[in-house]
Short mmCIF file of C-alpha atoms and ligand atoms in Angstrom, two decimals:
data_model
loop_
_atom_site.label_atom_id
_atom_site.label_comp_id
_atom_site.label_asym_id
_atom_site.label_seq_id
_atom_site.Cartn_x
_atom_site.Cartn_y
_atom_site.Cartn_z
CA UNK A 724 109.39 71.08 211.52
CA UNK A 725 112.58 71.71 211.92
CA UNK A 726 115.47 70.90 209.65
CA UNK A 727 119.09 71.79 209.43
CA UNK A 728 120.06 72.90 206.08
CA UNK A 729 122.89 73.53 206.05
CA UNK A 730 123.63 69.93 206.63
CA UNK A 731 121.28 69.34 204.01
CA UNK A 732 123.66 71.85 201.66
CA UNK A 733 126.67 69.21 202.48
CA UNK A 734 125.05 66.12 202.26
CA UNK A 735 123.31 67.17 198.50
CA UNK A 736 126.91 67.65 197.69
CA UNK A 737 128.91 65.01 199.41
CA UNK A 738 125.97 62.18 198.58
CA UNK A 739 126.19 62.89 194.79
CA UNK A 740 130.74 62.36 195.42
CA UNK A 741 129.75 59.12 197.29
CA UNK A 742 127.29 57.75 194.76
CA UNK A 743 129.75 58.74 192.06
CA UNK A 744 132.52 57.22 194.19
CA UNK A 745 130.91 53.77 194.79
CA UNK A 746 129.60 53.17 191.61
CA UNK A 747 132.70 53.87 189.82
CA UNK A 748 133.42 50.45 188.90
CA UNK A 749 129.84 49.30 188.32
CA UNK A 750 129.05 51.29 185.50
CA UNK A 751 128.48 49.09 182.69
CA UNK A 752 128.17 45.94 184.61
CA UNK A 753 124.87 43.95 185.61
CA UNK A 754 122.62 44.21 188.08
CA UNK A 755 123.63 42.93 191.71
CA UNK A 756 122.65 42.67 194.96
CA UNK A 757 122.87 45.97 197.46
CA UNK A 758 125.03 43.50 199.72
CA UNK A 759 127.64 43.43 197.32
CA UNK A 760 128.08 47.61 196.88
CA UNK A 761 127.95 47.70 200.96
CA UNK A 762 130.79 45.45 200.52
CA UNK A 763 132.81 46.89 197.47
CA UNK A 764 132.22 50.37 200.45
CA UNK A 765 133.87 48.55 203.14
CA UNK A 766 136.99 46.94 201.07
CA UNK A 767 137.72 50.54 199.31
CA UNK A 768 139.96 52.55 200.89
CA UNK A 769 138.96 55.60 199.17
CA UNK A 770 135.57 56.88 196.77
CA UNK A 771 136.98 58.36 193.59
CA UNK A 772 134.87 60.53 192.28
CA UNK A 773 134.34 60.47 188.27
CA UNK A 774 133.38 62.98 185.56
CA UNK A 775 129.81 63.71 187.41
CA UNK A 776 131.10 65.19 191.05
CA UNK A 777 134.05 66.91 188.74
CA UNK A 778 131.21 68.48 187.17
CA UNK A 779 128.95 69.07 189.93
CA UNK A 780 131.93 71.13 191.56
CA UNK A 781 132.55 73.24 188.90
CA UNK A 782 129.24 74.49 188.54
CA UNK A 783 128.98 74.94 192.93
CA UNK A 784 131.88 76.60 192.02
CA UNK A 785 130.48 78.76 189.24
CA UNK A 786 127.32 79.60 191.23
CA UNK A 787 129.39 81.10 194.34
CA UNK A 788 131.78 82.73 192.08
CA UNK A 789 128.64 84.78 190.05
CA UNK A 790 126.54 84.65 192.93
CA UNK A 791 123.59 82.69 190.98
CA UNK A 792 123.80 81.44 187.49
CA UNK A 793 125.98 83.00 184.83
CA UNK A 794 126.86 80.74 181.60
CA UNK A 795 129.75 81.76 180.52
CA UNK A 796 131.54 81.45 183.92
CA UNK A 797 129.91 78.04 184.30
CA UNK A 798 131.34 77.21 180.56
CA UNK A 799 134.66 78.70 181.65
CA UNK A 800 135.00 76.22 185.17
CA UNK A 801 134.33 73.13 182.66
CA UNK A 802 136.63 73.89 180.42
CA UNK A 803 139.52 74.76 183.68
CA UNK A 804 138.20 71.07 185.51
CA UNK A 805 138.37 68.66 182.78
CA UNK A 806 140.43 65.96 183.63
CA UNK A 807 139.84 63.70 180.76
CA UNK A 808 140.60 60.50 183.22
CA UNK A 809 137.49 60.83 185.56
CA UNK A 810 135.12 59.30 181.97
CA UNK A 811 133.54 61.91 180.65
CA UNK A 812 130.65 61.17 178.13
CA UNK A 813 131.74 61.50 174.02
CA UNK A 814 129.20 64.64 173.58
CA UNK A 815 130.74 66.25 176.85
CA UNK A 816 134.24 65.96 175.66
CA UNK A 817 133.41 67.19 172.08
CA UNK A 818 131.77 70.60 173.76
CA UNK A 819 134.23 71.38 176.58
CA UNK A 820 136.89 71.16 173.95
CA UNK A 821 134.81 73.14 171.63
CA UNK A 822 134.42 75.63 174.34
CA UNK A 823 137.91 76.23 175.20
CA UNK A 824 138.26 77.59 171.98
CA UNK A 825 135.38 80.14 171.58
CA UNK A 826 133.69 82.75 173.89
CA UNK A 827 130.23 82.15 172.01
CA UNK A 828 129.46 79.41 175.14
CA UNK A 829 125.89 78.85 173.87
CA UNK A 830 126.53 77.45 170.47
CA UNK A 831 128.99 73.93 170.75
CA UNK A 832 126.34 71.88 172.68
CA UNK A 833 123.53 72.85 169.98
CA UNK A 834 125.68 71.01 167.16
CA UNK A 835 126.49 67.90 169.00
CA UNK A 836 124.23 64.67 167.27
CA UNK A 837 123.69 66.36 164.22
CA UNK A 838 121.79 69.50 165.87
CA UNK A 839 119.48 67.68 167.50
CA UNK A 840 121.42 68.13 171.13
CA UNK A 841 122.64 65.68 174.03
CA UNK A 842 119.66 64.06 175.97
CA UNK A 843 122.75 62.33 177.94
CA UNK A 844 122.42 62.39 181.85
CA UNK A 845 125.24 64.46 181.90
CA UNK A 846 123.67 67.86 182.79
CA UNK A 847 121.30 66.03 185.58
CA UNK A 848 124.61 64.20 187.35
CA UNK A 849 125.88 67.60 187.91
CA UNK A 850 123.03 69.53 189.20
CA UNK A 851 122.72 68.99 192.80
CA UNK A 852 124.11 72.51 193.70
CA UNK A 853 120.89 74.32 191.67
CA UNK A 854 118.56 71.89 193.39
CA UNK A 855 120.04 73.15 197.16
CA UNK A 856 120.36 76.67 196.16
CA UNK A 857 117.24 77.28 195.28
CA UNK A 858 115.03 74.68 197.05
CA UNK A 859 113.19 77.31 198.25
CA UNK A 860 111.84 78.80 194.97
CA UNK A 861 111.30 75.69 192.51
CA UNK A 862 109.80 77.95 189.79
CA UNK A 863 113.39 79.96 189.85
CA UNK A 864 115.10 76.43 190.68
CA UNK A 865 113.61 75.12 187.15
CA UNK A 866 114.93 78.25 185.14
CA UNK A 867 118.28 78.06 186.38
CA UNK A 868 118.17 74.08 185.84
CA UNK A 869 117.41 74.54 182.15
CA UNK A 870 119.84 76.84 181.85
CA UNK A 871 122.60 74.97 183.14
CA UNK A 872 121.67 71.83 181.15
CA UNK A 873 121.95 74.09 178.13
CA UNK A 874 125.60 74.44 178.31
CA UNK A 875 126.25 71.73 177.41
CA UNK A 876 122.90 69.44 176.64
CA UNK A 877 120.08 71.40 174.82
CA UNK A 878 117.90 68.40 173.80
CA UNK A 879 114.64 68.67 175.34
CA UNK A 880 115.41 65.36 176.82
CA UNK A 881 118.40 65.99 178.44
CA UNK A 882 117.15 69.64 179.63
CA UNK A 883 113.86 67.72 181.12
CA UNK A 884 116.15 65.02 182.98
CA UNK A 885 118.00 68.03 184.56
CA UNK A 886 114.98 69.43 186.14
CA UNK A 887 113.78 66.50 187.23
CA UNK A 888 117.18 65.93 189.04
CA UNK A 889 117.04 69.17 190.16
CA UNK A 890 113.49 69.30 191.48
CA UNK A 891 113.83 66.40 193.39
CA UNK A 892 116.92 68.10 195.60
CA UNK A 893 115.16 70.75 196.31
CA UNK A 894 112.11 68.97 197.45
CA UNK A 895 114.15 66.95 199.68
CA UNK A 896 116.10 69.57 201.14
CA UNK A 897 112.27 70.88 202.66
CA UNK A 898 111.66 67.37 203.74
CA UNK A 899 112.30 66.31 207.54
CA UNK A 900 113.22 62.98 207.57
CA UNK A 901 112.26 62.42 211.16
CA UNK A 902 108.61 62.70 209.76
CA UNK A 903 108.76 60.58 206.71
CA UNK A 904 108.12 61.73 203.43
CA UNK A 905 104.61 61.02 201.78
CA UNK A 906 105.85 59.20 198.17
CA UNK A 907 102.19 60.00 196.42
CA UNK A 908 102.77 63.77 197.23
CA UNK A 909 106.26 63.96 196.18
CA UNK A 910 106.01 62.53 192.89
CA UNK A 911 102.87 64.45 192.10
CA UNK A 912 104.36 68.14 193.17
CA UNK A 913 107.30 67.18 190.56
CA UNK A 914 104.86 65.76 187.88
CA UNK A 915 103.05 70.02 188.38
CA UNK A 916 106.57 71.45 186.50
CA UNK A 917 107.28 68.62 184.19
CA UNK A 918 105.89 68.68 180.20
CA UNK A 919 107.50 65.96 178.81
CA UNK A 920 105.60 62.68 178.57
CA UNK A 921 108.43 60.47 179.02
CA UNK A 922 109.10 61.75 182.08
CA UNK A 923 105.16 62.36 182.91
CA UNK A 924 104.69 58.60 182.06
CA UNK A 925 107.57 57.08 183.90
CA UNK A 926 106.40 59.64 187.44
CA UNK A 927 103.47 57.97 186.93
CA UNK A 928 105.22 54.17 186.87
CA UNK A 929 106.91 55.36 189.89
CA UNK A 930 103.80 56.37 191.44
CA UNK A 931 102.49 53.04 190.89
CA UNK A 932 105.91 50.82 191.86
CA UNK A 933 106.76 52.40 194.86
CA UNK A 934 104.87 50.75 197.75
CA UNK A 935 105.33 47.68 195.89
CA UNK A 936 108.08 45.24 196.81
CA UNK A 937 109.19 44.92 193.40
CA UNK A 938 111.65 42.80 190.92
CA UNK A 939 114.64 44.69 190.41
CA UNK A 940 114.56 43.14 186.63
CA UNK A 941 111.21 45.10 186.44
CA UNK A 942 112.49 48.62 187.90
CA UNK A 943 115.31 48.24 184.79
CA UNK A 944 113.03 47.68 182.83
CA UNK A 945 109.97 49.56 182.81
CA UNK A 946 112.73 52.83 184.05
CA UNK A 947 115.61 52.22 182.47
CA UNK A 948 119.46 52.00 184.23
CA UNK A 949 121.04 53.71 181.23
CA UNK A 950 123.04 57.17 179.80
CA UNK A 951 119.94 58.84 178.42
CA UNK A 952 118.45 60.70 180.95
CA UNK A 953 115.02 59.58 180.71
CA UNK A 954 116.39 56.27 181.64
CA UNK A 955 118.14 57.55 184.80
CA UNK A 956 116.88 60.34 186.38
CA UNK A 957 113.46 58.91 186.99
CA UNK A 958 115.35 55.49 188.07
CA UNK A 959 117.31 57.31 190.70
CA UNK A 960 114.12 59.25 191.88
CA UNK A 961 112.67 55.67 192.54
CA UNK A 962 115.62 54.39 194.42
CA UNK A 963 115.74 57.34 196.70
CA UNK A 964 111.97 57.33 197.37
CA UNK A 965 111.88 53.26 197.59
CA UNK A 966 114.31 53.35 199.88
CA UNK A 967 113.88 56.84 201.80
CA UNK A 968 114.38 55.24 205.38
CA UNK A 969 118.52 55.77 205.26
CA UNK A 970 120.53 57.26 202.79
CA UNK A 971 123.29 53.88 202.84
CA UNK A 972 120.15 51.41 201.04
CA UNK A 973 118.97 54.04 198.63
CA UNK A 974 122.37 54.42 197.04
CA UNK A 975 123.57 50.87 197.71
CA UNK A 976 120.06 50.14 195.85
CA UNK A 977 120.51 52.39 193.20
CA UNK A 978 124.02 51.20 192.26
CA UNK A 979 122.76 48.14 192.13
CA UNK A 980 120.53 47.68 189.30
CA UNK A 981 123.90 48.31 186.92
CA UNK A 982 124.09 50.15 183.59
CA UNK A 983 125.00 53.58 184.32
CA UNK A 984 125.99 53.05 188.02
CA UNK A 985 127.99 55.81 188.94
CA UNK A 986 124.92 58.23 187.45
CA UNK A 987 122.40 56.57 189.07
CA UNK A 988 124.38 56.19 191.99
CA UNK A 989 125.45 60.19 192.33
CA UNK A 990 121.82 60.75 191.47
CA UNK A 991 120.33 58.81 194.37
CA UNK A 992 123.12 60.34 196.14
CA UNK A 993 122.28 64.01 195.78
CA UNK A 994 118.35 63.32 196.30
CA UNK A 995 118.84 61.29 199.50
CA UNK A 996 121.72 63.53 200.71
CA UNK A 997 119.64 66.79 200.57
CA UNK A 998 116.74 65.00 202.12
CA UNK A 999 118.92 62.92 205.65
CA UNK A 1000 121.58 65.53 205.49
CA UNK A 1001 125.25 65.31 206.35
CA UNK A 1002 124.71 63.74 209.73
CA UNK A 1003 122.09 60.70 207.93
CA UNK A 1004 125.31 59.74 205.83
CA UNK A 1005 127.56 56.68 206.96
CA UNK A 1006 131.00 57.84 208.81
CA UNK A 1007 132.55 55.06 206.49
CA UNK A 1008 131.26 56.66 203.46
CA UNK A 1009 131.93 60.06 204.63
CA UNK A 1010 135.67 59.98 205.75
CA UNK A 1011 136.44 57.66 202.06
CA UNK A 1012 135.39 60.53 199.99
CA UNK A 1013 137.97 61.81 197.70
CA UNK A 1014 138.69 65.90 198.47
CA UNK A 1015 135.64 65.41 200.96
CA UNK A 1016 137.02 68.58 202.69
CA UNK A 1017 136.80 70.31 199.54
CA UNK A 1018 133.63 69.49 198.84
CA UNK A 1019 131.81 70.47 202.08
CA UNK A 1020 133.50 73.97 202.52
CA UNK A 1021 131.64 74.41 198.99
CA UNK A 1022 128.65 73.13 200.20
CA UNK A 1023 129.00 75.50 203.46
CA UNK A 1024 130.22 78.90 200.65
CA UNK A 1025 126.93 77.61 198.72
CA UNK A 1026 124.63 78.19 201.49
CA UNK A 1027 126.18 81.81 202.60
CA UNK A 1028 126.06 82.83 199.38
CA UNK A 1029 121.95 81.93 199.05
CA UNK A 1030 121.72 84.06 202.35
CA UNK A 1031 123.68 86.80 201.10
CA UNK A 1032 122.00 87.71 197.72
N1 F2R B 463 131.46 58.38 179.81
C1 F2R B 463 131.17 57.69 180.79
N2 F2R B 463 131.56 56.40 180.92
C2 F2R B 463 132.38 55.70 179.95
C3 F2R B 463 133.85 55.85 180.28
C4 F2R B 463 134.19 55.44 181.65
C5 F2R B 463 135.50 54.74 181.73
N3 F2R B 463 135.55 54.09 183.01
C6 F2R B 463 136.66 55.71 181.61
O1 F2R B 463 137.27 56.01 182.66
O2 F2R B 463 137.00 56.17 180.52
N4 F2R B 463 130.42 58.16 181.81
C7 F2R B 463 129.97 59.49 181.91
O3 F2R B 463 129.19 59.78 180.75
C8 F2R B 463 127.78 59.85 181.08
C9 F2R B 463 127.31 61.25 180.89
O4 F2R B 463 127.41 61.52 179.53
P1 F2R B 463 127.07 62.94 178.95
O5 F2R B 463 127.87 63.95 179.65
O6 F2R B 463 125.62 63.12 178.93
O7 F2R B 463 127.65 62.78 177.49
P2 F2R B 463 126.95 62.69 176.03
O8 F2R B 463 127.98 62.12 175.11
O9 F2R B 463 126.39 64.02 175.69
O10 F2R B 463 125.72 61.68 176.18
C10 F2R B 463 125.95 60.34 176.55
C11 F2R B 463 125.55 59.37 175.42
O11 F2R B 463 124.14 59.41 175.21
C12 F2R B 463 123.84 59.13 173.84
N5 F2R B 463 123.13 60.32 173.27
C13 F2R B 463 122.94 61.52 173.86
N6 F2R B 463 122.22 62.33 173.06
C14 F2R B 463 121.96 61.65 171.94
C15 F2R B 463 121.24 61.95 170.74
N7 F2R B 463 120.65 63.16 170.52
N8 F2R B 463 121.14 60.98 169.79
C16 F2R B 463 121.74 59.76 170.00
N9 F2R B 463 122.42 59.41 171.10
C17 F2R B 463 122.53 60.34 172.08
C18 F2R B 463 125.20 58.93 173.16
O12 F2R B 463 125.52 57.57 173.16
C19 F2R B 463 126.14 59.71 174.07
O13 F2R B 463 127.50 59.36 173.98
C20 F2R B 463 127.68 59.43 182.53
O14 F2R B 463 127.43 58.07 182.60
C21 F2R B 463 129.04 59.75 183.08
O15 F2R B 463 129.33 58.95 184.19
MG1 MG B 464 130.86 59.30 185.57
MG1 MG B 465 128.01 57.32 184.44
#
């Protein structure tokens, strides 16, 4: 096998932008057909990104910067990229602006929804850089990924759907797509570092609905298209590995089924970026993405920074 990953570094990053990007202005809508979101990519003349890429750069960002996980920076970079306009989530606004005002970074996310925590998807949108820079250690890859969804989502939920997310861009990143990837034995090496049964229950539905040709109504329904994470993560998982062959269907599929469409779609983005790579993503796509540049020279720091530590 041999894979290049370092274009598996950019396309992790630069899939989870063009997800983000092209299901901007489905979130909240129906379900459609993928023809339409291959369409609503030709007619745009750019992919703005939203809240989730903002995110995911300030924690690539973070993890150059500290050269592996460190909180506090991590809580500062939120606090210097929010840009209020990209749609951030009502939990995520009320902790970034909680943590602009206090150095004690651990405590504003444990108070949000009455102390119980966020299980929003927000901490598995951004996580695509902790998936890719450790995709070679998953047991390190999950510690770091809890971490990270602590900042700012502490509910078990939400700290669940970001390893999930995470796990599954790492696995990819080993993958070579010129071999295929075996579905069975991708779901059940995730399903060995997950507890939760909501997520153990819906790998399993997975397991079971993906060599099926099946409904779209039934894929929203049994796994959910909405801002919990438990009804995201697992539904972006499904769209990458139901439609593994090219990364352009798995996102346009993903988008698709509606509800939170930008998530789902920077989701399927990262997990099918990390596993075709930079070169397995549409020119189109590519060359629409806003600050593409940007984001691949972080993608490129990312990987030099794994090899240097
Ligand atoms: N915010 C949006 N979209 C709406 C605005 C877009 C519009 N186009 C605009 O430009 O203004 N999208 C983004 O938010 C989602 C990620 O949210 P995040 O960061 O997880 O936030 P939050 O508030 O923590 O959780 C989201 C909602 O989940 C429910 N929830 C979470 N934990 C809960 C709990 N313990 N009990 C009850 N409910 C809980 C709440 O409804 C939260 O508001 C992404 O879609 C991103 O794209
Ligand atoms: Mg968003
Ligand atoms: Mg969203």
């Amino acid at each position: 096998m041999s894979v290049d990953i370092e274009s598996k570094f950019v396309g992790g990053l630069i899939g989870t932008g063009i997800g983000d990007g092209l299901g901007r202005n489905r979130e909240g809508y129906s379900m459609v057909d993928s023809g339409k979101i291959v369409e609503i990519g030709k007619k745009s003349n750019k992919l703005i990104y939203t809240d989730d890429t903002q995110q995911m750069i300030g924690l690539t960002e973070s993890l150059i910067h500290s050269k592996g996980f460190d909180g506090k920076d991590f809580a500062n970079r939120l606090v210097q990229n929010f840009d209020i306009s990209r749609g951030y989530g009502s939990g995520a606004i009320q902790v970034i602006r909680s943590l602009k005002d206090t150095s004690e970074w651990k405590e504003p996310a444990k108070r949000l929804f009455g102390g119980e925590g966020s299980y929003g998807n927000g901490s598995s949108m951004r996580i695509a850089p902790i998936g890719l820079f450790k995709y070679d250690d998953l047991e390190s890859l999950s510690e770091l990924a809890i971490s990270s969804s602590k900042v700012t989502h502490t509910h078990r939920l939400g700290v669940e759907g970001a390893k999930l997310q995470a796990l599954s861009v790492g696995l990819a990143v080993g993958k070579d797509p010129k071999e295929g990837i075996d579905k069975q034995n991708f779901i059940k090496r995730l399903s060995e570092f997950i507890d939760e049964n909501i997520y153990l229950e819906k790998l399993e539905l997975i397991r079971s609905l993906v060599e099926k040709n099946i409904d779209k109504r039934k894929v929203i329904k049994d796994l959910g298209n909405g801002v919990e994470a438990y009804n995201s993560v697992p539904t972006a998982l499904y769209s990458f590995l139901s439609n593994s062959g090219n990364f352009r269907d798995s996102v346009a599929y993903g988008i698709s089924l509606g509800g939170d469409a930008d998530t789902i779609g920077a989701m399927t983005g990262a997990i099918s970026g990390a596993y075709h790579g930079k070169k397995g993503i549409p020119k189109d796509w590519k060359s629409k993405l806003e600050n593409k540049d940007k984001i691949i020279s972080l993608a490129k720091k990312l990987m030099k920074t794994k090899k240097e530590i």
